[in-house]
Amino acid sequence: MKNRQKLTDTEKTVIITAVLLLSVMAALVFGSVQMDLTSLIGGIMKRDGFEAESVILYSLRLPRIAAGLLAGAGLSASGVLLQAVTGNALASPGIIGVNSGAGFAVIMLLAFFPFATGFMPFAAFFGAFIATMLILFLCSKISFSSSSVILSGVAVSALLNAGISFISYADNDILSLYSYFSVGGLSQIFPERLVIPAVIIAFCVALTVLFAPKIDTLCLGDSIALSLGVNVKLLRFCCLVLASALAGAVVSFAGLLGFVGLVVPHITRRIFGTAIRRLTFNCVLVGGILVVLSDLCGRMLLSPTEVPVGIVMAFIGAPFLFYLLLRGKKNA
C-alpha cells in the first residue's frame, strides 16, 4: 500500500477555518430557541415576520459569538507568548497569575470607580502587566527556571485572589458581580464593550506575527538568541507586555476564563509545529472554535438554564492539565 500523503499546513488551516465557520453556524442556530435555515436567514436579513429571530440573533447570539472568538484568540495568543518566553509548557494566563492580576485591577476599578467601566480594558491590562512583572521579579531573585515561574505565578495568583475576595466580600454589589466574573462567561456581552478589546487583541496578534522570527530564536535559548544578535531582555519584556495586553483585554469582558491559553497552544503545536508565526495564526482559529463550542455546550446542557463557559472550559482544561503533568513525569 502507498503511504498516505500528509496534509500541508495550508490544507490544515483551511480545514480548521471550515470547522470554525461550522461552529459559528451551530452557535447561531442552536440554543434555548432553535432556528431552521429559513428563520436564520430571515432573522439576519431582518425580514418581516422574523422580528423575534432578529432580536435573538443581534442582541444575544452574535455578540456572544464575537466575544467567544475574541476570547479564544486573545487567550490562545497570550499562552503562546508566555510559553515561548518562559520556556515552560504549563505557562498560561490563568496558571501563572496574569488573569488574577487583570481581575484584581478590574475589581478595584469597579469598587472605587463604578462609573468608569469604559476603562476596564486598560485597568485589566495594567493589572495583568504588574502581575507579570512581579512574577519575573520573584524569578530573578530565585532562578529563572520552568518550576520557579510556575511557583512564583501560583504565589502571586493566590495573593491577588485573596485581595479580590476581600474587596468583593466587603461590598455586596461587587460580590454579586464577582461571582459571575470569577467563573468567566459571555452571557452579558454588549457590542460596544467589545470594540476596545477587539482593537487591542488584533494589534497584539499582528505584532506577535510580525516579530515571530525573533521569538523563534528566543525559544532556542538565550545564548543562541544572543549569538544571533537578538536583544533577549528587550524581546522578553515586549512579549510579556503583549501577553499581558491580550489576557487583560479578554478579562475585561469575559472574566477570569481559564485553561484556553494552556490547552489551545498544545493542541495547535501538535498539528502545526513550533514556528511562532504559523502557531499564533492557527491558535487564533482553534481558540475561537474551543470557546464558541464550549459556550454552546453551556447554553444547551441544562437549557433553559445556562452553564457559564468558564465551567465548561474547566471540565475540559483540568483533565488536559493532568495529562500534561503525567506526560512530563513519564518523559522525566
mmCIF file of N, CA and C in Angstrom, residues 56-68 186 189-191 194:
data_model
loop_
_atom_site.group_PDB
_atom_site.id
_atom_site.type_symbol
_atom_site.label_atom_id
_atom_site.label_comp_id
_atom_site.label_asym_id
_atom_site.label_seq_id
_atom_site.Cartn_x
_atom_site.Cartn_y
_atom_site.Cartn_z
ATOM 1 N N ILE A 56 -33.094 37.940 18.818
ATOM 2 C CA ILE A 56 -32.265 36.884 19.409
ATOM 3 C C ILE A 56 -30.861 36.895 18.795
ATOM 4 N N LEU A 57 -30.798 37.025 17.485
ATOM 5 C CA LEU A 57 -29.502 36.965 16.799
ATOM 6 C C LEU A 57 -28.639 38.187 17.102
ATOM 7 N N TYR A 58 -29.215 39.362 16.954
ATOM 8 C CA TYR A 58 -28.411 40.586 17.061
ATOM 9 C C TYR A 58 -28.190 41.046 18.502
ATOM 10 N N SER A 59 -29.100 40.680 19.397
ATOM 11 C CA SER A 59 -28.954 41.118 20.783
ATOM 12 C C SER A 59 -28.253 40.088 21.657
ATOM 13 N N LEU A 60 -28.350 38.803 21.287
ATOM 14 C CA LEU A 60 -27.823 37.755 22.148
ATOM 15 C C LEU A 60 -26.714 36.933 21.491
ATOM 16 N N ARG A 61 -27.041 36.274 20.397
ATOM 17 C CA ARG A 61 -26.112 35.267 19.877
ATOM 18 C C ARG A 61 -24.909 35.841 19.149
ATOM 19 N N LEU A 62 -25.111 36.819 18.280
ATOM 20 C CA LEU A 62 -23.972 37.381 17.555
ATOM 21 C C LEU A 62 -22.959 38.058 18.475
ATOM 22 N N PRO A 63 -23.401 38.869 19.464
ATOM 23 C CA PRO A 63 -22.414 39.465 20.374
ATOM 24 C C PRO A 63 -21.610 38.435 21.159
ATOM 25 N N ARG A 64 -22.262 37.367 21.636
ATOM 26 C CA ARG A 64 -21.514 36.397 22.424
ATOM 27 C C ARG A 64 -20.641 35.513 21.546
ATOM 28 N N ILE A 65 -21.021 35.306 20.291
ATOM 29 C CA ILE A 65 -20.132 34.592 19.370
ATOM 30 C C ILE A 65 -18.886 35.426 19.097
ATOM 31 N N ALA A 66 -19.092 36.724 18.862
ATOM 32 C CA ALA A 66 -17.952 37.627 18.654
ATOM 33 C C ALA A 66 -17.051 37.636 19.883
ATOM 34 N N ALA A 67 -17.673 37.666 21.070
ATOM 35 C CA ALA A 67 -16.896 37.648 22.308
ATOM 36 C C ALA A 67 -16.134 36.333 22.451
ATOM 37 N N GLY A 68 -16.759 35.221 22.072
ATOM 38 C CA GLY A 68 -16.087 33.927 22.144
ATOM 39 C C GLY A 68 -14.889 33.847 21.216
ATOM 40 N N LEU A 186 -19.995 34.642 28.977
ATOM 41 C CA LEU A 186 -20.238 35.510 27.824
ATOM 42 C C LEU A 186 -21.701 35.912 27.714
ATOM 43 N N ILE A 189 -22.867 40.253 27.355
ATOM 44 C CA ILE A 189 -21.999 40.951 26.412
ATOM 45 C C ILE A 189 -22.798 41.954 25.587
ATOM 46 N N PHE A 190 -22.301 43.175 25.524
ATOM 47 C CA PHE A 190 -22.874 44.193 24.652
ATOM 48 C C PHE A 190 -21.827 44.563 23.607
ATOM 49 N N PRO A 191 -22.237 44.767 22.356
ATOM 50 C CA PRO A 191 -21.267 45.008 21.279
ATOM 51 C C PRO A 191 -20.286 46.136 21.574
ATOM 52 N N LEU A 194 -16.994 45.400 23.268
ATOM 53 C CA LEU A 194 -16.009 44.586 22.564
ATOM 54 C C LEU A 194 -15.095 45.410 21.658
#
